[in-house]
Coordinates of C-alpha atoms and ligand atoms in Angstrom, one line a residue:
X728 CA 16.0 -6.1 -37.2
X729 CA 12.3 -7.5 -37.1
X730 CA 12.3 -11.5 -36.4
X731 CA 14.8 -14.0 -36.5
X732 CA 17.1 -15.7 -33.8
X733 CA 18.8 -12.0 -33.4
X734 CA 16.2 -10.4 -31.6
X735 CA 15.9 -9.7 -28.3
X736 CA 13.4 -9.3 -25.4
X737 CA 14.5 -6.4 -22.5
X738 CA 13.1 -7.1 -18.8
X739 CA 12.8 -4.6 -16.1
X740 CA 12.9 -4.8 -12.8
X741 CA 12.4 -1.4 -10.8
X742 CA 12.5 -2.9 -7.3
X743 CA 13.0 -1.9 -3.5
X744 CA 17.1 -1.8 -3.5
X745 CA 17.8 -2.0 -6.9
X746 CA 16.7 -1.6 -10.9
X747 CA 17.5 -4.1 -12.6
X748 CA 17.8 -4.9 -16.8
X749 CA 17.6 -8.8 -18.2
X750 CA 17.6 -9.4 -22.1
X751 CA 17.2 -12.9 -23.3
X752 CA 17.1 -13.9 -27.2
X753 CA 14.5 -16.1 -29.1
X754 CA 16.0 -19.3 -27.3
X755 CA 15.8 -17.7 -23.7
X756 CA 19.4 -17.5 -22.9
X757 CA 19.9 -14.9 -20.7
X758 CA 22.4 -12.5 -23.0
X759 CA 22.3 -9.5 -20.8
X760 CA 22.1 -8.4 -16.7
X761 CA 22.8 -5.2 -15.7
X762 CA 21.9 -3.2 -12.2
X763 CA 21.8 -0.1 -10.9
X764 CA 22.2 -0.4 -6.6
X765 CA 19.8 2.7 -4.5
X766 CA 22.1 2.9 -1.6
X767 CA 25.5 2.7 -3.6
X768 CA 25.7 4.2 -7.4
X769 CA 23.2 6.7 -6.1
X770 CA 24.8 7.7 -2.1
X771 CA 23.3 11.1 -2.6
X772 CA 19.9 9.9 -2.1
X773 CA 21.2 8.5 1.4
X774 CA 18.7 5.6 1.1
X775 CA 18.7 2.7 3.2
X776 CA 18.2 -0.2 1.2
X777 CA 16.5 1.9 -1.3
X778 CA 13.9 3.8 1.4
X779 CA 14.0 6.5 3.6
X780 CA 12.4 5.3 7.0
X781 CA 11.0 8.8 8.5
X782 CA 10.9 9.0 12.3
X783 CA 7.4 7.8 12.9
X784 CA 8.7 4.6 12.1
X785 CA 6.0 3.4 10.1
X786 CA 6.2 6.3 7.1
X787 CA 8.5 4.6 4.1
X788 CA 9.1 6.1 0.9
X789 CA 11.9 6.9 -1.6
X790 CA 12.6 9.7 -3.6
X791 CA 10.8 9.8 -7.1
X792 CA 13.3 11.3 -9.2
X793 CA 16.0 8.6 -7.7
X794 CA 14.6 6.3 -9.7
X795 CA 14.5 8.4 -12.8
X796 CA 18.5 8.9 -12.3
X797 CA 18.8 4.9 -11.8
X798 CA 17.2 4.8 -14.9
X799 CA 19.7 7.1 -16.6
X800 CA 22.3 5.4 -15.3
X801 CA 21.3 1.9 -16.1
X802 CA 20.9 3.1 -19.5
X803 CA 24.0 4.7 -19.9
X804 CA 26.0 1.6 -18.3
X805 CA 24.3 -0.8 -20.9
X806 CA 25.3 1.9 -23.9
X807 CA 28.6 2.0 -22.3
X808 CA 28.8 -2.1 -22.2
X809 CA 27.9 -2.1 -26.2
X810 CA 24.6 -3.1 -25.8
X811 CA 22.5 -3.6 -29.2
X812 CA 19.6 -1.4 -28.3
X813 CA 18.5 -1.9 -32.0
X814 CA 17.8 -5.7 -31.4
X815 CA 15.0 -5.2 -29.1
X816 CA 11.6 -6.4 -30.5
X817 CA 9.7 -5.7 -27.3
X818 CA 10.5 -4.2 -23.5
X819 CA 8.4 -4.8 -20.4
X820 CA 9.1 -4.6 -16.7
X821 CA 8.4 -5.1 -13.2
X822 CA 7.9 -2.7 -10.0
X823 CA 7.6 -3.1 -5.9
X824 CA 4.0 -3.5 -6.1
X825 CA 1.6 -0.8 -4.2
X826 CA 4.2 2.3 -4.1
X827 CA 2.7 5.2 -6.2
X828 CA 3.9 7.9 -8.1
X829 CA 2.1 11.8 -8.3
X830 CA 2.8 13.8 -11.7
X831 CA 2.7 17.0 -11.7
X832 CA -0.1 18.8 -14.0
X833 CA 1.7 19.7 -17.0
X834 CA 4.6 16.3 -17.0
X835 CA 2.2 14.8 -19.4
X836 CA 3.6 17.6 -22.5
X837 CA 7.2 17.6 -21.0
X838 CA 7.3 13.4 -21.2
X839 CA 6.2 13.5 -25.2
X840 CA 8.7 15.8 -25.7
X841 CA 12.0 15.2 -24.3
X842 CA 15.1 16.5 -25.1
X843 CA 17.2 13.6 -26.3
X844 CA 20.8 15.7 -25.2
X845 CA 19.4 15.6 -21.5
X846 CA 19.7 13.1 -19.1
X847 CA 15.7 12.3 -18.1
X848 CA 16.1 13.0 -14.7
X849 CA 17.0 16.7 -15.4
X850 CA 14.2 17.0 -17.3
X851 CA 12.3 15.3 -15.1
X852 CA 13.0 17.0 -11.9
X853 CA 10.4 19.4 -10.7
X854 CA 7.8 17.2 -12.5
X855 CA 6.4 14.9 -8.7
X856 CA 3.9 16.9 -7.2
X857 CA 4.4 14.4 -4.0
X858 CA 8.6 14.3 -4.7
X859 CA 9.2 10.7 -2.2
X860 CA 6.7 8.0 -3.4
X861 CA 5.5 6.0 -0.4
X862 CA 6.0 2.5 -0.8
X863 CA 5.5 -1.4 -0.2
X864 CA 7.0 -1.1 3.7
X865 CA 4.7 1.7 4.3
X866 CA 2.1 1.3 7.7
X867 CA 0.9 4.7 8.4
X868 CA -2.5 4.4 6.8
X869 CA -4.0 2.5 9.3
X870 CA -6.9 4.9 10.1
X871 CA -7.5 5.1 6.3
X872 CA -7.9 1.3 5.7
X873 CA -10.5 1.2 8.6
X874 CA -12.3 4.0 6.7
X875 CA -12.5 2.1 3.0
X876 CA -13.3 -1.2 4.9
X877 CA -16.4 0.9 6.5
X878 CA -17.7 2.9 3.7
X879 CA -17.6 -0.4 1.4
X880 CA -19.4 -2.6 4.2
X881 CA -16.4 -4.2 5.9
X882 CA -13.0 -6.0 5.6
X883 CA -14.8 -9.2 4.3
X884 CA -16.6 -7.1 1.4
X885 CA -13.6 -5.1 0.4
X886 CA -12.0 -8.5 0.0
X887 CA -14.6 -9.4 -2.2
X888 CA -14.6 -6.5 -4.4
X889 CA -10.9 -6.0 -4.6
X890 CA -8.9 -9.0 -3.6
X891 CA -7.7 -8.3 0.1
X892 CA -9.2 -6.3 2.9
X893 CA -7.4 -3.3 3.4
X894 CA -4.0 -3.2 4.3
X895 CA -1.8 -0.3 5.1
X896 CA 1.0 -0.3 1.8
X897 CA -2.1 -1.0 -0.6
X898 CA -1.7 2.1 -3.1
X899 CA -5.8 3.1 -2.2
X900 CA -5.6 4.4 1.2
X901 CA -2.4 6.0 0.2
X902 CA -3.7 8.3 -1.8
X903 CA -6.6 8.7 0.4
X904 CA -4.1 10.1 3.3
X905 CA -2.2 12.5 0.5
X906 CA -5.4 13.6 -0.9
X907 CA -6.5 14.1 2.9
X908 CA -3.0 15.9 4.2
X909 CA -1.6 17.4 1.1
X910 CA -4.8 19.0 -1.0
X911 CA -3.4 21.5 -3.1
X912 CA -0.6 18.9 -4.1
X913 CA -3.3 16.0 -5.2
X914 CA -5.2 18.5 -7.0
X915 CA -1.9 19.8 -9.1
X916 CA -1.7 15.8 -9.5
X917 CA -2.6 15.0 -13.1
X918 CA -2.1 11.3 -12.8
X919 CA -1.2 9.1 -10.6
X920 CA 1.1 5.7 -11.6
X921 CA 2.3 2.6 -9.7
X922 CA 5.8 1.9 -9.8
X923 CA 5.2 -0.6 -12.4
X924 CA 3.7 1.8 -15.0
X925 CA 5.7 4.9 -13.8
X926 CA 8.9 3.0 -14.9
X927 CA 6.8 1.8 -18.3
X928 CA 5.9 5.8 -18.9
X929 CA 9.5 6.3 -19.0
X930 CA 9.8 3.5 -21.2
X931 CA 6.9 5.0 -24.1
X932 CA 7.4 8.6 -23.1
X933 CA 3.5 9.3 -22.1
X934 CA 1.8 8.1 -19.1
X935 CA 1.7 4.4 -19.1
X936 CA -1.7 2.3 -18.3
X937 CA -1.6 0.3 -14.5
X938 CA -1.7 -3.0 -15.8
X939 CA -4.7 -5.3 -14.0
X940 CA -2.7 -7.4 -11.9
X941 CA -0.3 -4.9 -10.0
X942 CA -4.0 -2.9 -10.5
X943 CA -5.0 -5.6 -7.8
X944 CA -2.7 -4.5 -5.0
X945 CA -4.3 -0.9 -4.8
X946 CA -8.0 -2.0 -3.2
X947 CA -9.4 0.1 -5.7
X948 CA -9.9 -2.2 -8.9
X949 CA -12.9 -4.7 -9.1
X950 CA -11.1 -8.0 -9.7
X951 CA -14.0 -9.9 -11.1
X952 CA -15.4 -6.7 -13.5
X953 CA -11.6 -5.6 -14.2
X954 CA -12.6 -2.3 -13.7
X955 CA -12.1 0.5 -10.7
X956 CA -14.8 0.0 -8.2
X957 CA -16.8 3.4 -8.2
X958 CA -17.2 2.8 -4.4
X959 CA -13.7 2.3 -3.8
X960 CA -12.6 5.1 -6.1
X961 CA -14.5 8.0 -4.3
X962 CA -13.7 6.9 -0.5
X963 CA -10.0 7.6 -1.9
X964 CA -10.0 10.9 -3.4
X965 CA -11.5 12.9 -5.6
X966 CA -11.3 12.4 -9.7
X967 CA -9.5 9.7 -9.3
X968 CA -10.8 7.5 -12.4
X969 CA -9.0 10.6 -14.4
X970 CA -6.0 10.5 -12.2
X971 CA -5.5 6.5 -12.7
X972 CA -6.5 6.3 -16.4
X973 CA -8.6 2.6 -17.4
X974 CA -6.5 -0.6 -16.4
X975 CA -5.4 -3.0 -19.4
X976 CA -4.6 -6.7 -19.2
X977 CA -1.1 -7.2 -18.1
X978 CA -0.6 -8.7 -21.3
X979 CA -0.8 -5.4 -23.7
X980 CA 1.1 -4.1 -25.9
X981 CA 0.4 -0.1 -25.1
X982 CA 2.9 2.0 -27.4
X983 CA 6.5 1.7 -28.9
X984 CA 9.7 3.1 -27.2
X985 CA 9.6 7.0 -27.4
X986 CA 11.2 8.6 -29.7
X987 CA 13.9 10.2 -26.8
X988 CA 15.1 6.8 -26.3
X989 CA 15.5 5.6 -30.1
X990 CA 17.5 9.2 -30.9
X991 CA 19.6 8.8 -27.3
X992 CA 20.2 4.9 -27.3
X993 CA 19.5 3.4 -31.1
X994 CA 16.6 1.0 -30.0
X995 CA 14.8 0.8 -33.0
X996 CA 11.1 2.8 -33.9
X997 CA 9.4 -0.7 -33.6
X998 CA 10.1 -1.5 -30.5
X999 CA 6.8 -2.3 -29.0
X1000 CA 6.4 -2.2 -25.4
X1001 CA 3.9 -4.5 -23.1
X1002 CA 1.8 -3.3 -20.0
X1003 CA 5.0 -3.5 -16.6
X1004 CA 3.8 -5.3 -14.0
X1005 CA 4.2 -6.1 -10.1
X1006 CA 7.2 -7.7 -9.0
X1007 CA 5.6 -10.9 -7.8
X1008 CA 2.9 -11.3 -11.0
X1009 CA 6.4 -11.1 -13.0
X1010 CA 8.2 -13.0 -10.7
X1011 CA 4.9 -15.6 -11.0
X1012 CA 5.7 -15.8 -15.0
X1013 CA 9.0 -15.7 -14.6
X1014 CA 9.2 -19.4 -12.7
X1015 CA 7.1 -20.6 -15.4
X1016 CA 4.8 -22.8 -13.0
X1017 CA 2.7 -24.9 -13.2
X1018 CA -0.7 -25.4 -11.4
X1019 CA -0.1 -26.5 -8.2
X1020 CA 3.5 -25.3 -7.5
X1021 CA 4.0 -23.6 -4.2
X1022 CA 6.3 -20.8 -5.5
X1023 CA 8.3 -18.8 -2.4
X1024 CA 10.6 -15.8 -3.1
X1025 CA 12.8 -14.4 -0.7
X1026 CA 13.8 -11.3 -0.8
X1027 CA 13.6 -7.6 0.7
X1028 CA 10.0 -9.1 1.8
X1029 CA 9.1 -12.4 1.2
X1030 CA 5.8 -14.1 -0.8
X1031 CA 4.6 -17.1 -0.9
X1032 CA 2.0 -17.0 -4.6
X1033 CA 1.0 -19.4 -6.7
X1034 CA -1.5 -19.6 -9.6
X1035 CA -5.4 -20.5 -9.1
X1036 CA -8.3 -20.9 -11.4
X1037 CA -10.8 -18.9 -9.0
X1038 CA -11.1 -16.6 -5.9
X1039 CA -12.6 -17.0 -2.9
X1040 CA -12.0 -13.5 -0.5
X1041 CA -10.0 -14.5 2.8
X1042 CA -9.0 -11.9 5.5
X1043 CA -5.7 -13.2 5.1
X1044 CA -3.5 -12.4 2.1
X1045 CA -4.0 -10.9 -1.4
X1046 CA -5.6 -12.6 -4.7
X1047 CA -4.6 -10.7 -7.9
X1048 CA -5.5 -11.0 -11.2
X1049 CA -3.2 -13.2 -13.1
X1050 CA -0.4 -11.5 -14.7
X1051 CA -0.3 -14.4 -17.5
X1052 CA -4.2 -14.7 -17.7
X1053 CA -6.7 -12.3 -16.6
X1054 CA -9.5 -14.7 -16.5
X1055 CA -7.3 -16.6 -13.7
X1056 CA -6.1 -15.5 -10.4
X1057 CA -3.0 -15.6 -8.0
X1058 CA -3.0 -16.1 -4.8
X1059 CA 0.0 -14.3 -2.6
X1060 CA 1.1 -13.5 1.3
X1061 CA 3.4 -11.3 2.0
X1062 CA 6.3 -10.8 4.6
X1063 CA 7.8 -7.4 5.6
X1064 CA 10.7 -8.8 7.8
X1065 CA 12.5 -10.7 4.9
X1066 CA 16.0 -10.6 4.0
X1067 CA 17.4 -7.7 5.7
X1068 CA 16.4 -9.6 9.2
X1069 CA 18.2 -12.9 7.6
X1070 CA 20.9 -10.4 7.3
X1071 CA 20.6 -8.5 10.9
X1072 CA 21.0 -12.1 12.2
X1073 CA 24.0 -13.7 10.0
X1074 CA 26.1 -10.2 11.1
X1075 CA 25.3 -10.2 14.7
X1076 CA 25.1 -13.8 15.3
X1077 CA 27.4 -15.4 12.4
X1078 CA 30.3 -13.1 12.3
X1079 CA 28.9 -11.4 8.8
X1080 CA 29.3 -14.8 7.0
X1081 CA 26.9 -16.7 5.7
X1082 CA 28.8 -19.9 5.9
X1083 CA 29.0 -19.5 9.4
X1084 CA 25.7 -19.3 9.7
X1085 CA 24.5 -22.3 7.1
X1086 CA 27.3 -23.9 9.4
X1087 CA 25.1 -23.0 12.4
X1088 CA 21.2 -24.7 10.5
X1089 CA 23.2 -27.6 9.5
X1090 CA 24.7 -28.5 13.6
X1091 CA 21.2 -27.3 15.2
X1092 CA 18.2 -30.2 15.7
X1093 CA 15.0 -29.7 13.4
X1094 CA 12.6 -27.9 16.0
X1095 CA 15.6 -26.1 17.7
X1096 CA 15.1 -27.8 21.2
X1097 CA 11.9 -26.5 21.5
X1098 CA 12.8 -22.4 20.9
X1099 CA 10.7 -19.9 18.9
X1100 CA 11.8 -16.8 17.6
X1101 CA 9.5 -13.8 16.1
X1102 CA 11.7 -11.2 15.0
X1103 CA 9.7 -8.0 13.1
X1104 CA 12.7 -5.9 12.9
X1105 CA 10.5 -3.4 11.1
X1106 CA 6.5 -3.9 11.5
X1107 CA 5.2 -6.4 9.8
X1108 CA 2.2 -7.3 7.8
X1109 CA 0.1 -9.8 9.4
X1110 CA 0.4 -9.5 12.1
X1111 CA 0.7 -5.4 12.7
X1112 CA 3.5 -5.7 15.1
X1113 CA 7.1 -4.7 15.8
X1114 CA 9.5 -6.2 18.4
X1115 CA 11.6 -9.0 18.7
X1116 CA 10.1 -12.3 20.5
X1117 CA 12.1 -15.2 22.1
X1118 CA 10.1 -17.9 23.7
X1119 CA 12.2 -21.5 25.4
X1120 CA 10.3 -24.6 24.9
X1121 CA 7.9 -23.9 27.7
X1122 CA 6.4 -20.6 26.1
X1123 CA 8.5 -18.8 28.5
X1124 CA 9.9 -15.3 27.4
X1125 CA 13.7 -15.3 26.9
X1126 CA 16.1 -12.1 26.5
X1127 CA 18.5 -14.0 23.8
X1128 CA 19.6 -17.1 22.4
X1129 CA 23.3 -18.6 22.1
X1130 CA 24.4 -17.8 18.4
X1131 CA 23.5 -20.9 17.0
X1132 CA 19.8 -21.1 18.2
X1133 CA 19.2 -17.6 17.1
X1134 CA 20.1 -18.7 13.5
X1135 CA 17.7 -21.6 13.5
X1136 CA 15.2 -19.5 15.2
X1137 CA 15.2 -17.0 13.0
X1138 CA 14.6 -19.2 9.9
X1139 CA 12.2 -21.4 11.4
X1140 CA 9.8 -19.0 12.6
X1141 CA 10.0 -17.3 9.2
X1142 CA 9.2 -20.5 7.1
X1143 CA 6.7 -21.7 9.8
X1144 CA 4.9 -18.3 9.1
X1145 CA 4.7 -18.5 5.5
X1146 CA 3.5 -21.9 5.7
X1147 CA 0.6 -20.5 8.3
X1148 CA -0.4 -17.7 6.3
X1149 CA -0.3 -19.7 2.7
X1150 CA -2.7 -22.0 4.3
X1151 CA -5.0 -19.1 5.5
X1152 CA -5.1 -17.5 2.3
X1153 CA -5.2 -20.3 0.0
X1154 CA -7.8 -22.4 1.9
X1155 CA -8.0 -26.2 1.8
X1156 CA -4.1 -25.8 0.0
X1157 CA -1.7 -28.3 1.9
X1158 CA 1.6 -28.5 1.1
X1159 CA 3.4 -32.5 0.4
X1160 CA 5.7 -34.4 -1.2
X1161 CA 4.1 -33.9 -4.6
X1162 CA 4.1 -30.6 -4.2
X1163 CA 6.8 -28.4 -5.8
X1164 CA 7.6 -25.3 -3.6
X1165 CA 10.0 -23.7 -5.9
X1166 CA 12.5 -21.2 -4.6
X1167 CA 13.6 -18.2 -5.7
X1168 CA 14.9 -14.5 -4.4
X1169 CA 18.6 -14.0 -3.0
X1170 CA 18.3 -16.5 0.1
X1171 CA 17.1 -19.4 -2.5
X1172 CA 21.2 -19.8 -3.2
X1173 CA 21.7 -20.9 0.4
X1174 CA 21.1 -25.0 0.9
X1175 CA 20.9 -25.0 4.6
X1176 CA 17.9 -22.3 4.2
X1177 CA 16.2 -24.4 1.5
X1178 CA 16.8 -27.2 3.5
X1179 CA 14.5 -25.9 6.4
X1180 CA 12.1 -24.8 4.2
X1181 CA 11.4 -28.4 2.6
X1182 CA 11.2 -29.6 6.2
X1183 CA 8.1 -27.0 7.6
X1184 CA 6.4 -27.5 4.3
X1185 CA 7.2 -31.3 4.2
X1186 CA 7.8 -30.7 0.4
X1187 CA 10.4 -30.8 -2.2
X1188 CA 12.2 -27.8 -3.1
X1189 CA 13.3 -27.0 -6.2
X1190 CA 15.7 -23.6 -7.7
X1191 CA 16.7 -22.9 -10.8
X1192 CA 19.9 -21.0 -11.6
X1193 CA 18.1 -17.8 -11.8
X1194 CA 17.8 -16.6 -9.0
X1195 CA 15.7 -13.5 -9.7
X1196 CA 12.4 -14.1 -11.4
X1197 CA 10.9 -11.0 -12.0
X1198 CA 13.6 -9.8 -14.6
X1199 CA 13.1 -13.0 -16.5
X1200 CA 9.7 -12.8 -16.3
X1201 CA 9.1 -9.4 -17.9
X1202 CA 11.2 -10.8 -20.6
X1203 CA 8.8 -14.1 -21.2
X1204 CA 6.0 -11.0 -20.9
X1205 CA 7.8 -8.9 -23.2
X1206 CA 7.9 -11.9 -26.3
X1207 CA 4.2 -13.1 -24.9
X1208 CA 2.7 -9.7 -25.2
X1209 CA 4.1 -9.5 -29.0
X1210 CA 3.3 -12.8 -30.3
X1211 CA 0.2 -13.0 -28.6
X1212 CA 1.2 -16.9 -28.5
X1213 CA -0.4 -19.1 -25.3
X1214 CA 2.2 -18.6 -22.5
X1215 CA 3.2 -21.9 -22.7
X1216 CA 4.7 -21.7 -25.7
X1217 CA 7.1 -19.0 -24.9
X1218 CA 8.3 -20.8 -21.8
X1219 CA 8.6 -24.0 -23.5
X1220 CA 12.1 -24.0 -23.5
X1221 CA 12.7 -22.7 -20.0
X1222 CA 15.4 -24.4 -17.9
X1223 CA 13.9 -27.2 -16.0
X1224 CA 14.7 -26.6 -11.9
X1225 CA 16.7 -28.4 -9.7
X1226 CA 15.3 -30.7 -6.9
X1227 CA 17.6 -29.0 -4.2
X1228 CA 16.1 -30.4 -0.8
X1229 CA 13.6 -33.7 0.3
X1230 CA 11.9 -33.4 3.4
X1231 CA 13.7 -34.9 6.8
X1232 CA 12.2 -38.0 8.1
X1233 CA 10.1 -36.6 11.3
X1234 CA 10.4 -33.2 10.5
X1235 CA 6.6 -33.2 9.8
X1236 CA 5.5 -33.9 13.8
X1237 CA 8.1 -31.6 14.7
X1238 CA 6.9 -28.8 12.9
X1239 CA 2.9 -29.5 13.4
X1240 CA 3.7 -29.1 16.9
X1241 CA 5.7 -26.3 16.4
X1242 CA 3.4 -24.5 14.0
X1243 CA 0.4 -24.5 16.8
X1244 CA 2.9 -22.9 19.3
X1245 CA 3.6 -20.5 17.2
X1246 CA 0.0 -19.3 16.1
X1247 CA -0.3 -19.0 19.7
X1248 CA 2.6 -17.4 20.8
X1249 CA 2.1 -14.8 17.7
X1250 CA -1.8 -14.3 18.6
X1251 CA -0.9 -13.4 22.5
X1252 CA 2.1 -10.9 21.1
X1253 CA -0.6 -9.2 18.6
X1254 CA -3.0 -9.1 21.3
X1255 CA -0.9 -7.6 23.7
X1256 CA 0.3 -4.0 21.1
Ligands
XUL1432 C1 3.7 -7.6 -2.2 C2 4.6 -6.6 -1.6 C3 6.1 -6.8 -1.8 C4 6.6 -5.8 -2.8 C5 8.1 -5.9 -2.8 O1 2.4 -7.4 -1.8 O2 4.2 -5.7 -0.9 O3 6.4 -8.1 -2.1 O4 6.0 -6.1 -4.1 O5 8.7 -5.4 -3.9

């Protein structure tokens, strides 16, 4: 099966509600999608768009060994479908970035040696030593991240060494509240993955390196050594170098498929597989950018990310190490309150449809008469608040907002946010008509929304007709990582996007206006929790 036009790259995508498989061949047409859905193939884990949300409101994780069976079950679908396992030259994948994984002492010998008539998650079941992972929507480390931020000299120096200042998902303080609350459980941990290289140890049968760019969303990796910060590591919990293993560039190939998989589903012995990575570094490759391009995906949180050259440390938002390069950097902010509030809204206030509600974008004025609307269904990430917020044209709290308004309101004050926070992040970055934001994640299919979205950023927006990156991406990762080729040669052939929406004469004053409100209005909210 080695070379030639038959072979074929396999993509992964373990995210929040879903895992996902993409295979392209050697031209990259798309020749295979196939998903496993949390909340409905798997309703005995009673997840809630993939999480459990624990009383405390701010605790969120999901079962481990769920995602084992999804991965069982996507398997089994794509044997079931005739899928030719044996073509596949090279797998890699993507995860929800920060959420961690604890393995038992001992999984280490039962993953080399699985039993190919078993399903994995049988064997697999009493192997967590912490059985629901926490993940990305998680807030209740907050005493934690005030603790690393001390003992490494402040939020500014943490940003410094690691990328961000502490924030409450990132995987370090995490495992500092585990190793804190659960003792005997960290110390029968033998390693410790991220989703990313959890789903790749399934993938080589042994534990699978954390890759250096989803390494970047854990505030424990040095991101201009590429190495764990000793400082970092030992304010989080004891042997924890051992726990983590050494990071590798995204880009490495780190073992062939195990030997479970080629007996169970006829991939072939060669199969190499390449370092998985965080959704958004995959997503990143997957859009194929170049530098410059605004890239915004909207999904169960949204991002705003792009590519840079350097690093500067901000208080605001994340840098990681490139995915693609790891001598470059990329630059990301991140929503909480993404799509499931776009949702909340088109079924309370659009009847369920979303035609009804591009209906209600298109017939409301740019600026919405003067009304803002905040709304952190769950709490959100910058700022660290919860609530729903209503404000008329004179700052004045309202209770609610005709149907129409609240549809506009809800996608303005979303967009105007990301913009806010990309600029805080990415300093001196301005967005304009030659910029390219380009658009991808579920909502990038709706016009009206994309529409909006060119207007606050007074840029053009482009899509292409893939609306999820991050599979795609680990399949340009998969065929980079075995040819060792420059990256832009694999995506050479990419489909070119779409130029979907031009900016609105006048929408620019409108929304400079209406972005000053808003910083204000959303400073006096944070000030007042
Ligand atoms: C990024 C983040 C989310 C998750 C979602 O920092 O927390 O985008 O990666 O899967």
């Amino acid at each position: 099966m080695d070379g030639g036009e038959d072979r074929l790259f396999l993509g992964l995508d373990f995210s929040t509600q879903q895992i996902k498989a993409e295979a392209i061949n050697d031209s990259l047409q798309i020749v295979n999608e196939t998903a496993v859905k949390f909340d409905s193939d798997l309703p005995e884990f009673k997840t809630h768009g993939g999480v459990h949300i624990h009383n405390d409101n701010v605790t969120v994780t999901a079962p481990t060994i769920m995602w084992v069976k999804a991965f069982d079950l996507l398997l089994e679908k794509m044997k079931k479908d005739g899928f030719p396992f044996h073509k596949v030259a090279c797998i890699s994948g993507a995860g929800q970035q920060h959420g961690s994984v604890y393995w038992k002492t001992g999984t280490n010998k039962i993953l080399r040696s699985l039993d190919e008539k078993k399903q994995l998650h049988k064997q697999l079941q009493n192997c967590f030593s912490i059985p629901d992972s926490p993940v990305w929507m998680d807030a209740s480390t907050t005493v934690n991240c005030r603790e690393l931020e001390e003992k490494v000299g402040g939020p500014l120096k943490l940003a410094e060494i690691t990328g961000s200042r502490s924030f409450e998902r990132y995987t370090g303080t995490q495992i500092m509240k585990i190793s804190r609350t659960r003792p005997s459980e960290y110390k029968d941990t033998e390693r410790i993955s991220l989703v990313s290289s959890f789903a790749a140890s399934l993938f080589i049968g042994d534990y699978a390196p954390i890759d250096l760019s989803d390494g970047s969303g854990m505030n424990l990796l040095d991101i201009r050594t590429k190495k764990w910060s000793p400082e970092c590591l030992q304010a989080c919990g004891s042997d924890l170098s051992q726990k983590l293993g050494d990071p590798v560039p995204s880009k490495q190939v780190i073992g062939n498929v195990s030997q479970y998989l080629i007996s169970r589903y006829n991939f072939s012995p060669n199969c190499k597989v390449v370092a998985f990575t965080g959704d958004n570094p995959a997503s990143l490759a997957g859009m194929a950018p170049k530098l410059g391009d605004v890239v915004i995906s909207l999904g169960s949180s949204d991002t705003v990310f792009s590519w840079s050259p350097s690093h500067t440390a901000e208080l605001e938002g994340h840098i990681f190490v490139n995915p693609i390069d790891s001598n470059t950097y990329m630059s990301l902010v991140c929503f909480k309150n993404g799509s499931l509030t776009r949702e909340r809204i088109k079924d309370e206030s659009a009847d369920g449809s979303w035609d009804k509600f591009s209906e209600y974008l298109k017939k409301t004025p740019i600026g919405n008469n003067g009304n803002i609307g905040i709304y952190f269904d769950v709490m959100e990430i910058q700022p660290l608040v919860q609530g729903i917020f209503r404000f008329n044209k004179s700052d004045e709290k309202v209770t609610s907002f005709p149907p129409e308004v609240e549809v506009r309101a809800v996608i303005e004050g979303q967009m105007i946010a990301r913009k806010m926070y990309m600029e805080m992040e990415m300093r001196g970055m301005h967005t304009g008509l030659d910029t390219r934001i380009l658009a991808t994640g579920g909502a990038s299919l709706n016009k009206a929304i994309l529409q909006v979205i060119s207007d606050v950023f007074g840029a053009p927006v482009f899509v292409s007709d893939i609306p999820n990156s991050a599979g795609l991406g680990s399949c340009y990762r998969a065929k980079h990582g075995l040819e060792g080729c420059d990256f832009s040669e694999v995506v050479k052939n990419h489909p070119q996007p779409e130029c979907v929406a031009v900016p609105t004469e006048g929408a620019h004053e409108v929304y400079k206006e209406m972005s000053l409100r808003y910083r204000k209005l959303e400073r006096e909210i944070a000030n007042q929790q």
